[in-house]
């Protein structure tokens, strides 16, 4: 009996291990709609923020017929070179979009020099090639100014804290990696800017308020949770900050941040606090207003727009030209590549989520109704302040520290001496 | 007849693995079918890619190399009756040490690389020392102490990445190890280095040590029955220490391999993804090899092949990443299952005996 079973199993293994001749090689691309490979860091789009945004852009390009063949590969840094070699080697993709420079940066540098006739785009970094390197003319960098929406998050948080007279505002972050320094400092700068600005334009709302009286370094409670994938830690950190008096908490922590939003939901439910009353949360990367009814705003990095932009350049045959001329494209308030969510955008987002099937229609209506109930009780000057800062940033009339974009000029240590 | 039976017993591990592999593939096939993919084409393609294409083979071998070392770390522990799961932390700190020593110090090429390796090993040994002392002298459970130290190691290295080792020009990773301390790839465009040969040699050395030296005999005796080993005059305390520290040394080599020996990276990424789980996968490797050093290389290659196939699954069949991970997880768990369940059962039985052997006997009987 055993012997027969063993023979059968050995047979199965033998068949399974037999090498398949060039299995499933993707087809050559058609002329107009392009073929796109999207490379993302693990865990891929289930992070509901950064990778999700890239996927959304790619998926939209596919659904609208701009992309005929979309392949998605998710890697860890250890597998990045191997995975990317596989994507690049046979030249079957018109565009290779890299969503994570920390995962693929080294592999991209290596492969772009070896295969400079392919077209690569990468989020979040300026391509680093010498003038003589062949990769120089193959890679387009798509860069984001995340300090801009973060500063608006700080201004909104400070305004709400002044209105409800809370002693502080909070920010919960993931593990301490350099790009998060820019979110952290943008936020702290925004809080400081709001108080200075209101002291001049609307001193009544600042006078005798606890946040304004506090020393500059004590206004923002900030916690690095040490993880991007642990909602429990996000919840814990939020609870601690709310207990210490923060009435707005900005989350910059990936899936850990879902714990921040979850805490807000529970806080309101268990204490019977209606929507529109503090504490509030501020979301990140995507429009997180639809995740919780207590999210007053979201600091967006429109990676979906970045993917669509790169696809457009390839389809119009302008990719090489832009790479040769500029090497990289900045996504910021100017071209709406970064943004702070507003009612129009939230409506647009919900419409798109319903279209794609991420939300059903009735739930979409509920999200919008809750969002209205959230904004309605806040005084008009709060939104006015946020709009003012948006305008100043768009016109380039304020300078926000960029410890990630330009660490030589804005070292994080010195910024913390000033802003806490 | 006896010879036949002995032969059958020798072949038993092979059957174990064959059964586990067949079971794993069968379950994977069912899952694939349920999700609407052609199971046979996918599985054949995946293994064909990992083991029968030049790109797949070099990738598989490059992934297998550090797993050989972390597998050996667990293996040496188990042979001495210790369930040492501290390789994860050792890989972290020795990788951190390799980058610190290899990147921040400018030394001439002929000495820099070997010294970096020595530093990585020394740090690995030091990191195991607390668990070793706690186990040998205070009978503190090694699973507890090593897991706690793993967490300390993760956050220590996270700190190193965020501050002292940070590359201001490329903030998503640490500074690069200097060329004088790098291992170059055996084939350009791959991550495969000479450390694979070092791994194979180390497995041979471990085999000789465990099965052909008095120390190895004492180690295995301690593992088989600590009380009896103590009774016949073996210094159980010293051998427990030795097993821990040897494990720390080989896991230290894994940390070195994943940094100085992993072209074209030669750094640690900000999320430490190239290091995470390498220590724990060592347990799988060792269990699959039935804790025999000569089986370690092969089982490391099998585990690495499964991991390598993930990219093929995504690219050739459009299988989403989560699903590719799920399949790899199913296969890896089932491969480890027969070995690991036996290990745990044996280890639990031995705990009581070890406790008796290490507890100081009354009235100074010991040493007379």
Short mmCIF file of N, CA and C in Angstrom, two decimals, chain B residues 200-280:
data_model
loop_
_atom_site.label_atom_id
_atom_site.label_comp_id
_atom_site.label_asym_id
_atom_site.label_seq_id
_atom_site.Cartn_x
_atom_site.Cartn_y
_atom_site.Cartn_z
N UNK B 200 29.25 25.55 1.69
CA UNK B 200 29.38 24.10 1.51
C UNK B 200 30.53 23.56 2.37
N UNK B 201 31.65 24.28 2.38
CA UNK B 201 32.79 23.86 3.19
C UNK B 201 32.44 23.85 4.68
N UNK B 202 31.69 24.87 5.09
CA UNK B 202 31.32 24.96 6.50
C UNK B 202 30.40 23.80 6.89
N UNK B 203 29.54 23.39 5.98
CA UNK B 203 28.68 22.24 6.25
C UNK B 203 29.54 20.98 6.44
N UNK B 204 30.54 20.84 5.57
CA UNK B 204 31.45 19.70 5.72
C UNK B 204 32.17 19.77 7.06
N UNK B 205 32.65 20.97 7.40
CA UNK B 205 33.36 21.14 8.67
C UNK B 205 32.44 20.79 9.84
N UNK B 206 31.17 21.24 9.76
CA UNK B 206 30.23 20.95 10.83
C UNK B 206 30.01 19.44 10.94
N UNK B 207 29.97 18.78 9.78
CA UNK B 207 29.79 17.33 9.79
C UNK B 207 30.96 16.66 10.49
N UNK B 208 32.18 17.07 10.12
CA UNK B 208 33.37 16.48 10.74
C UNK B 208 33.36 16.75 12.24
N UNK B 209 33.07 17.98 12.60
CA UNK B 209 33.05 18.35 14.02
C UNK B 209 32.05 17.50 14.80
N UNK B 210 30.84 17.39 14.26
CA UNK B 210 29.77 16.72 15.01
C UNK B 210 29.96 15.20 15.05
N UNK B 211 30.47 14.63 13.95
CA UNK B 211 30.47 13.17 13.87
C UNK B 211 31.84 12.53 13.95
N UNK B 212 32.91 13.34 13.91
CA UNK B 212 34.24 12.72 13.90
C UNK B 212 35.21 13.37 14.87
N UNK B 213 34.71 14.06 15.87
CA UNK B 213 35.61 14.57 16.91
C UNK B 213 34.98 14.28 18.28
N UNK B 214 35.82 14.21 19.34
CA UNK B 214 35.29 13.98 20.68
C UNK B 214 34.32 15.08 21.10
N UNK B 215 34.65 16.35 20.73
CA UNK B 215 33.76 17.45 21.10
C UNK B 215 32.38 17.25 20.48
N UNK B 216 32.37 16.82 19.21
CA UNK B 216 31.10 16.58 18.54
C UNK B 216 30.31 15.48 19.24
N UNK B 217 31.04 14.44 19.63
CA UNK B 217 30.38 13.34 20.34
C UNK B 217 29.75 13.85 21.64
N UNK B 218 30.51 14.66 22.35
CA UNK B 218 29.99 15.20 23.61
C UNK B 218 28.79 16.11 23.37
N UNK B 219 28.88 16.91 22.29
CA UNK B 219 27.76 17.79 21.95
C UNK B 219 26.50 16.97 21.70
N UNK B 220 26.67 15.92 20.88
CA UNK B 220 25.49 15.12 20.54
C UNK B 220 24.99 14.34 21.75
N UNK B 221 25.94 13.94 22.60
CA UNK B 221 25.52 13.23 23.82
C UNK B 221 24.70 14.17 24.70
N UNK B 222 25.17 15.42 24.79
CA UNK B 222 24.42 16.41 25.57
C UNK B 222 23.03 16.59 24.99
N UNK B 223 22.97 16.61 23.66
CA UNK B 223 21.68 16.77 23.02
C UNK B 223 20.79 15.56 23.21
N UNK B 224 21.38 14.37 23.17
CA UNK B 224 20.58 13.16 23.25
C UNK B 224 20.03 12.95 24.66
N UNK B 225 20.86 13.15 25.66
CA UNK B 225 20.40 12.96 27.03
C UNK B 225 21.31 13.71 27.99
N UNK B 226 20.97 14.94 28.32
CA UNK B 226 21.84 15.78 29.14
C UNK B 226 22.16 15.14 30.49
N UNK B 227 21.17 14.50 31.07
CA UNK B 227 21.40 13.92 32.39
C UNK B 227 22.44 12.82 32.31
N UNK B 228 22.29 11.96 31.29
CA UNK B 228 23.26 10.87 31.13
C UNK B 228 24.63 11.44 30.80
N UNK B 229 24.66 12.48 29.94
CA UNK B 229 25.94 13.08 29.58
C UNK B 229 26.63 13.62 30.82
N UNK B 230 25.86 14.26 31.66
CA UNK B 230 26.41 14.80 32.90
C UNK B 230 26.93 13.68 33.79
N UNK B 231 26.16 12.62 33.82
CA UNK B 231 26.53 11.49 34.69
C UNK B 231 27.85 10.87 34.27
N UNK B 232 28.14 10.83 32.95
CA UNK B 232 29.40 10.22 32.54
C UNK B 232 30.53 11.24 32.49
N UNK B 233 30.31 12.43 33.05
CA UNK B 233 31.40 13.37 33.23
C UNK B 233 31.55 14.41 32.15
N UNK B 234 30.57 14.51 31.24
CA UNK B 234 30.64 15.57 30.22
C UNK B 234 30.22 16.89 30.85
N UNK B 235 30.96 17.92 30.55
CA UNK B 235 30.64 19.24 31.10
C UNK B 235 29.49 19.85 30.29
N UNK B 236 28.27 19.56 30.71
CA UNK B 236 27.08 19.98 29.95
C UNK B 236 27.04 21.50 29.81
N UNK B 237 27.44 22.18 30.87
CA UNK B 237 27.39 23.64 30.87
C UNK B 237 28.30 24.21 29.77
N UNK B 238 29.53 23.67 29.71
CA UNK B 238 30.50 24.17 28.74
C UNK B 238 30.01 23.89 27.31
N UNK B 239 29.44 22.70 27.11
CA UNK B 239 29.00 22.34 25.76
C UNK B 239 27.76 23.13 25.34
N UNK B 240 26.91 23.44 26.31
CA UNK B 240 25.76 24.28 25.99
C UNK B 240 26.24 25.64 25.50
N UNK B 241 27.22 26.20 26.24
CA UNK B 241 27.82 27.47 25.83
C UNK B 241 28.39 27.35 24.42
N UNK B 242 29.13 26.26 24.19
CA UNK B 242 29.80 26.08 22.91
C UNK B 242 28.78 26.05 21.75
N UNK B 243 27.68 25.33 21.97
CA UNK B 243 26.68 25.21 20.91
C UNK B 243 26.09 26.58 20.57
N UNK B 244 25.81 27.36 21.60
CA UNK B 244 25.28 28.71 21.37
C UNK B 244 26.28 29.55 20.58
N UNK B 245 27.54 29.53 21.03
CA UNK B 245 28.52 30.46 20.46
C UNK B 245 28.89 30.05 19.02
N UNK B 246 28.97 28.74 18.77
CA UNK B 246 29.21 28.30 17.39
C UNK B 246 28.07 28.76 16.49
N UNK B 247 26.85 28.62 17.01
CA UNK B 247 25.67 29.07 16.27
C UNK B 247 25.78 30.56 15.97
N UNK B 248 26.17 31.34 16.97
CA UNK B 248 26.34 32.78 16.77
C UNK B 248 27.36 33.07 15.69
N UNK B 249 28.44 32.28 15.67
CA UNK B 249 29.51 32.51 14.69
C UNK B 249 28.99 32.27 13.27
N UNK B 250 28.31 31.13 13.04
CA UNK B 250 27.86 30.86 11.67
C UNK B 250 26.74 31.82 11.24
N UNK B 251 25.86 32.18 12.19
CA UNK B 251 24.83 33.16 11.83
C UNK B 251 25.47 34.51 11.54
N UNK B 252 26.59 34.79 12.21
CA UNK B 252 27.35 36.01 11.91
C UNK B 252 27.84 36.00 10.47
N UNK B 253 28.27 34.84 10.00
CA UNK B 253 28.70 34.73 8.60
C UNK B 253 27.51 35.04 7.67
N UNK B 254 26.30 34.63 8.08
CA UNK B 254 25.11 34.94 7.27
C UNK B 254 24.93 36.45 7.16
N UNK B 255 25.10 37.16 8.28
CA UNK B 255 24.97 38.62 8.27
C UNK B 255 25.98 39.25 7.34
N UNK B 256 27.20 38.71 7.36
CA UNK B 256 28.26 39.19 6.46
C UNK B 256 27.87 38.93 5.01
N UNK B 257 27.36 37.70 4.75
CA UNK B 257 26.99 37.33 3.39
C UNK B 257 25.90 38.24 2.82
N UNK B 258 24.95 38.62 3.68
CA UNK B 258 23.82 39.42 3.21
C UNK B 258 24.18 40.88 2.98
N UNK B 259 25.39 41.28 3.37
CA UNK B 259 25.80 42.67 3.15
C UNK B 259 27.04 42.72 2.25
N UNK B 260 28.18 42.38 2.82
CA UNK B 260 29.42 42.45 2.03
C UNK B 260 29.41 41.42 0.90
N UNK B 261 28.64 40.34 1.06
CA UNK B 261 28.64 39.27 0.07
C UNK B 261 27.38 39.23 -0.77
N UNK B 262 26.69 40.36 -0.91
CA UNK B 262 25.46 40.34 -1.71
C UNK B 262 25.48 41.45 -2.74
N UNK B 263 26.24 41.25 -3.85
CA UNK B 263 26.29 42.27 -4.89
C UNK B 263 24.94 42.36 -5.62
N UNK B 264 24.57 43.49 -6.19
CA UNK B 264 25.32 44.75 -6.18
C UNK B 264 24.85 45.68 -5.07
N UNK B 265 24.39 45.14 -3.94
CA UNK B 265 23.81 45.99 -2.90
C UNK B 265 24.87 46.51 -1.94
N UNK B 266 25.51 45.59 -1.24
CA UNK B 266 26.53 45.94 -0.25
C UNK B 266 26.03 46.98 0.76
N UNK B 267 24.76 46.84 1.16
CA UNK B 267 24.21 47.77 2.15
C UNK B 267 23.03 47.10 2.84
N UNK B 268 22.39 47.83 3.76
CA UNK B 268 21.13 47.37 4.34
C UNK B 268 20.06 48.37 3.93
N UNK B 269 18.91 47.86 3.44
CA UNK B 269 17.85 48.78 3.05
C UNK B 269 17.12 49.28 4.28
N UNK B 270 16.39 50.39 4.11
CA UNK B 270 15.81 51.04 5.28
C UNK B 270 14.80 50.16 6.02
N UNK B 271 14.14 49.27 5.32
CA UNK B 271 13.16 48.41 6.00
C UNK B 271 13.77 47.08 6.43
N UNK B 272 15.06 46.88 6.19
CA UNK B 272 15.77 45.66 6.56
C UNK B 272 15.14 44.42 5.93
N UNK B 273 14.48 44.62 4.79
CA UNK B 273 13.76 43.48 4.21
C UNK B 273 14.69 42.40 3.70
N UNK B 274 15.94 42.80 3.37
CA UNK B 274 16.87 41.77 2.90
C UNK B 274 17.34 40.89 4.05
N UNK B 275 17.14 41.34 5.29
CA UNK B 275 17.61 40.55 6.44
C UNK B 275 16.48 39.82 7.16
N UNK B 276 15.30 40.44 7.17
CA UNK B 276 14.21 39.87 7.96
C UNK B 276 13.86 38.46 7.49
N UNK B 277 13.58 37.59 8.44
CA UNK B 277 13.15 36.20 8.22
C UNK B 277 14.28 35.26 7.81
N UNK B 278 15.47 35.80 7.50
CA UNK B 278 16.56 34.90 7.10
C UNK B 278 16.89 33.93 8.23
N UNK B 279 16.88 34.44 9.47
CA UNK B 279 17.17 33.58 10.61
C UNK B 279 16.11 32.51 10.79
N UNK B 280 14.85 32.91 10.68
CA UNK B 280 13.77 31.94 10.90
C UNK B 280 13.72 30.90 9.78
#
